[in-house]
Short mmCIF file of C-alpha atoms in Angstrom, two decimals:
data_model
loop_
_atom_site.label_atom_id
_atom_site.label_comp_id
_atom_site.label_asym_id
_atom_site.label_seq_id
_atom_site.Cartn_x
_atom_site.Cartn_y
_atom_site.Cartn_z
CA MET W 1 -0.50 -4.04 -18.64
CA SER W 2 -1.85 -5.83 -21.59
CA ASP W 3 -3.28 -5.05 -25.00
CA ALA W 4 -6.11 -7.94 -24.88
CA LEU W 5 -8.03 -5.73 -22.40
CA SER W 6 -10.99 -3.75 -24.05
CA ASP W 7 -11.78 -0.11 -23.79
CA GLN W 8 -15.23 -1.50 -22.46
CA GLU W 9 -13.06 -4.19 -20.07
CA ILE W 10 -11.36 -0.80 -18.64
CA LEU W 11 -14.73 1.13 -18.49
CA ALA W 12 -16.20 -1.18 -16.66
CA SER W 13 -13.49 -2.20 -14.19
CA THR W 14 -13.75 1.54 -13.45
CA LYS W 15 -17.44 2.45 -13.45
CA GLN W 16 -17.53 -0.95 -11.17
CA TRP W 17 -15.30 1.36 -9.05
CA LEU W 18 -17.12 4.22 -8.33
CA GLU W 19 -19.76 2.89 -7.97
CA LYS W 20 -19.37 0.12 -5.46
CA ALA W 21 -16.05 1.74 -3.53
CA VAL W 22 -16.09 5.70 -4.53
CA ILE W 23 -20.49 6.25 -3.89
CA GLY W 24 -20.89 2.95 -2.42
CA LEU W 25 -18.95 3.90 0.69
CA ASN W 26 -19.17 7.51 -0.19
CA LEU W 27 -15.49 8.17 -0.46
CA CYS W 28 -16.57 11.34 -2.02
CA PRO W 29 -19.65 12.31 -1.33
CA PHE W 30 -19.82 14.50 -4.65
CA ALA W 31 -19.26 11.79 -6.77
CA LYS W 32 -23.22 10.36 -7.04
CA GLY W 33 -24.78 13.32 -8.19
CA VAL W 34 -22.47 13.88 -11.19
CA HIS W 35 -23.03 9.68 -12.21
CA ILE W 36 -26.53 9.70 -11.74
CA LYS W 37 -26.86 12.54 -13.71
CA GLU W 38 -23.88 11.55 -16.50
CA GLN W 39 -21.63 14.20 -15.97
CA ILE W 40 -18.59 12.19 -15.95
CA ARG W 41 -16.37 12.00 -19.28
CA TYR W 42 -14.84 8.39 -19.26
CA ILE W 43 -12.06 8.27 -21.82
CA VAL W 44 -9.35 5.62 -21.75
CA SER W 45 -6.24 6.91 -23.12
CA HIS W 46 -3.89 4.48 -25.32
CA ALA W 47 -0.83 6.31 -24.62
CA ARG W 48 2.18 4.41 -24.05
CA THR W 49 4.55 7.11 -23.24
CA GLU W 50 4.48 10.21 -21.03
CA GLU W 51 5.11 12.77 -23.73
CA GLU W 52 1.52 10.63 -25.44
CA LEU W 53 -0.41 10.92 -22.21
CA LEU W 54 0.68 14.42 -21.42
CA LYS W 55 -1.46 15.53 -24.96
CA ASP W 56 -4.16 13.52 -23.93
CA LEU W 57 -4.26 15.34 -20.64
CA ILE W 58 -3.58 18.53 -22.61
CA ASP W 59 -6.82 17.70 -25.21
CA GLU W 60 -9.57 16.55 -22.26
CA LEU W 61 -8.04 19.32 -19.99
CA GLU W 62 -9.15 21.73 -22.80
CA ALA W 63 -11.96 20.18 -23.68
CA LEU W 64 -13.50 19.93 -19.75
CA ALA W 65 -12.92 23.70 -19.99
CA GLU W 66 -14.93 23.92 -22.95
CA ALA W 67 -18.22 21.85 -21.95
CA ASN W 68 -21.28 23.10 -21.10
CA PRO W 69 -20.42 21.95 -17.07
CA GLU W 70 -24.32 20.51 -17.35
CA LYS W 71 -23.51 18.30 -19.66
CA ILE W 72 -20.24 17.50 -18.97
CA ASP W 73 -18.76 18.10 -14.80
CA THR W 74 -15.98 16.25 -14.50
CA THR W 75 -13.34 13.57 -16.51
CA LEU W 76 -11.77 10.83 -15.54
CA LEU W 77 -8.70 9.81 -17.63
CA ILE W 78 -7.77 6.51 -17.74
CA HIS W 79 -4.30 5.49 -18.67
CA PRO W 80 -3.55 1.65 -18.24
CA PHE W 81 -0.63 1.57 -20.47
CA VAL W 82 1.76 3.93 -18.83
CA LEU W 83 2.48 4.78 -15.42
CA ASN W 84 1.55 1.73 -13.97
CA ASP W 85 5.49 2.71 -11.13
CA PHE W 86 3.23 4.37 -8.79
CA LEU W 87 6.29 6.85 -7.75
CA ASP W 88 6.39 8.00 -11.94
CA PHE W 89 2.91 8.17 -11.60
CA ASN W 90 3.35 10.78 -8.73
CA ASP W 91 6.48 12.72 -10.52
CA PHE W 92 3.86 12.84 -13.29
CA LEU W 93 1.51 15.22 -11.20
CA GLU W 94 3.68 17.90 -10.83
CA VAL W 95 3.88 17.82 -14.62
CA ALA W 96 -0.71 17.70 -15.04
CA ASP W 97 0.10 20.26 -12.72
CA ALA W 98 2.30 22.88 -14.27
CA THR W 99 0.40 21.90 -17.59
CA LEU W 100 -2.55 23.68 -15.82
CA GLU W 101 -0.42 26.73 -15.27
CA ASP W 102 1.00 26.42 -18.56
CA ARG W 103 -2.91 26.22 -19.76
CA ASP W 104 -4.03 29.17 -17.73
CA LEU W 105 -6.61 26.20 -16.61
CA ASP W 106 -5.21 27.14 -12.92
CA GLY W 107 -7.99 28.24 -10.61
CA ILE W 108 -10.49 27.06 -13.12
CA LEU W 109 -9.70 23.31 -13.53
CA GLN W 110 -7.13 20.82 -11.27
CA VAL W 111 -6.16 17.19 -11.37
CA ALA W 112 -6.87 14.30 -8.42
CA SER W 113 -5.14 11.31 -9.03
CA PHE W 114 -6.08 7.20 -8.30
CA HIS W 115 -3.95 4.38 -8.55
CA PRO W 116 -3.53 1.00 -8.06
CA LEU W 117 -0.39 1.02 -6.16
CA TYR W 118 -1.57 4.51 -4.40
CA GLN W 119 0.47 4.81 -1.31
CA PHE W 120 0.03 8.01 0.90
CA GLU W 121 3.14 9.17 2.55
CA ASP W 122 4.57 7.13 5.95
CA THR W 123 2.49 4.38 5.25
CA ASP W 124 3.28 0.75 4.24
CA LEU W 125 1.86 -0.20 0.66
CA ASP W 126 -1.21 -2.54 1.74
CA ASP W 127 -1.79 -0.10 4.79
CA ILE W 128 -5.79 0.27 3.95
CA GLU W 129 -5.76 3.51 4.71
CA ASN W 130 -4.10 3.96 1.28
CA PHE W 131 -7.35 2.46 -0.63
CA THR W 132 -9.38 5.34 -0.70
CA ASN W 133 -7.33 6.51 -4.02
CA ARG W 134 -6.95 3.00 -5.29
CA SER W 135 -8.49 2.79 -9.23
CA PRO W 136 -8.48 -0.68 -10.90
CA TYR W 137 -5.38 1.82 -13.13
CA PRO W 138 -3.98 4.89 -13.72
CA THR W 139 -5.92 7.60 -13.58
CA LEU W 140 -6.55 10.98 -13.63
CA HIS W 141 -9.28 12.78 -12.30
CA LEU W 142 -9.86 16.05 -13.62
CA LEU W 143 -12.41 18.13 -11.74
CA ARG W 144 -13.86 22.05 -12.26
CA GLU W 145 -12.45 24.27 -9.09
CA GLU W 146 -16.45 25.93 -8.85
CA SER W 147 -18.12 22.74 -8.98
CA ILE W 148 -15.68 21.52 -6.10
CA ASP W 149 -15.91 24.84 -3.93
CA LYS W 150 -20.19 24.10 -4.67
CA ALA W 151 -19.98 20.77 -3.43
CA VAL W 152 -17.61 22.14 -0.42
CA GLU W 153 -20.49 24.57 0.56
CA ALA W 154 -22.96 22.52 0.29
CA PHE W 155 -21.19 19.94 2.81
CA PRO W 156 -20.30 21.73 5.69
CA GLU W 157 -18.27 18.95 6.97
CA ALA W 158 -15.97 18.82 3.81
CA GLU W 159 -13.04 19.28 5.90
CA GLN W 160 -13.80 15.79 7.94
CA ILE W 161 -14.15 13.18 4.55
CA TYR W 162 -10.95 12.30 4.36
CA GLU W 163 -11.26 10.82 8.92
CA LYS W 164 -13.89 9.67 7.91
CA ASN W 165 -12.99 7.74 4.64
CA MET W 166 -10.44 6.28 6.76
CA ALA W 167 -12.60 4.74 10.16
CA THR W 168 -14.51 3.97 6.95
CA LEU W 169 -12.27 1.96 5.39
CA ARG W 170 -10.25 0.32 8.76
CA ALA W 171 -13.89 -0.99 9.80
CA LEU W 172 -14.19 -2.57 6.14
CA GLY W 173 -10.94 -4.57 6.08
CA LEU W 174 -8.66 -5.52 3.33
CA GLU W 175 -10.90 -8.52 3.02
CA GLY W 176 -14.03 -6.31 2.72
CA TRP W 177 -12.46 -4.46 -0.20
CA LYS W 178 -12.31 -7.63 -1.94
CA LYS W 179 -15.77 -8.39 -1.16
CA LEU W 180 -16.99 -5.43 -2.29
CA PHE W 181 -15.81 -6.26 -6.32
CA LEU W 182 -16.82 -10.09 -6.06
CA VAL W 183 -20.74 -9.73 -6.44
#
């Protein structure tokens, strides 16, 4: 990933993806509320190594845990310069989960993942289903467990989100996905 990208460009691409794909296609019915209320913290990490990213992750986990949920309910930790290989990124998720436990944040916060080359098990790289978790840059999504519980309680069909997303993306197709970002 080139250093020529500015934080503003990285944030603009990420927000466009959030608005057009995640919210626009309703891939996550819970995202719209925190977006409208401006409760999403966007952080661009300049980490070049996994160790530097881990430090940023720890800082952001602690910041989210200490923040007032009315002000910051969730964090997108965007890291364009490290873990661009999906398998390395996927391996790092074990480190992220272990960090939650080490910091006594397991059950309070959780880490979800998005990546430009995200690939579910038993799929081909270009299968449209993978695009539910594809983002412009490798991104760790830090969430409050309490907020997830409240959202699931308010959305009784939460267990059907995955299947609905698959159907939405199959209907949209790869060309439709690409067109989302041309406007």
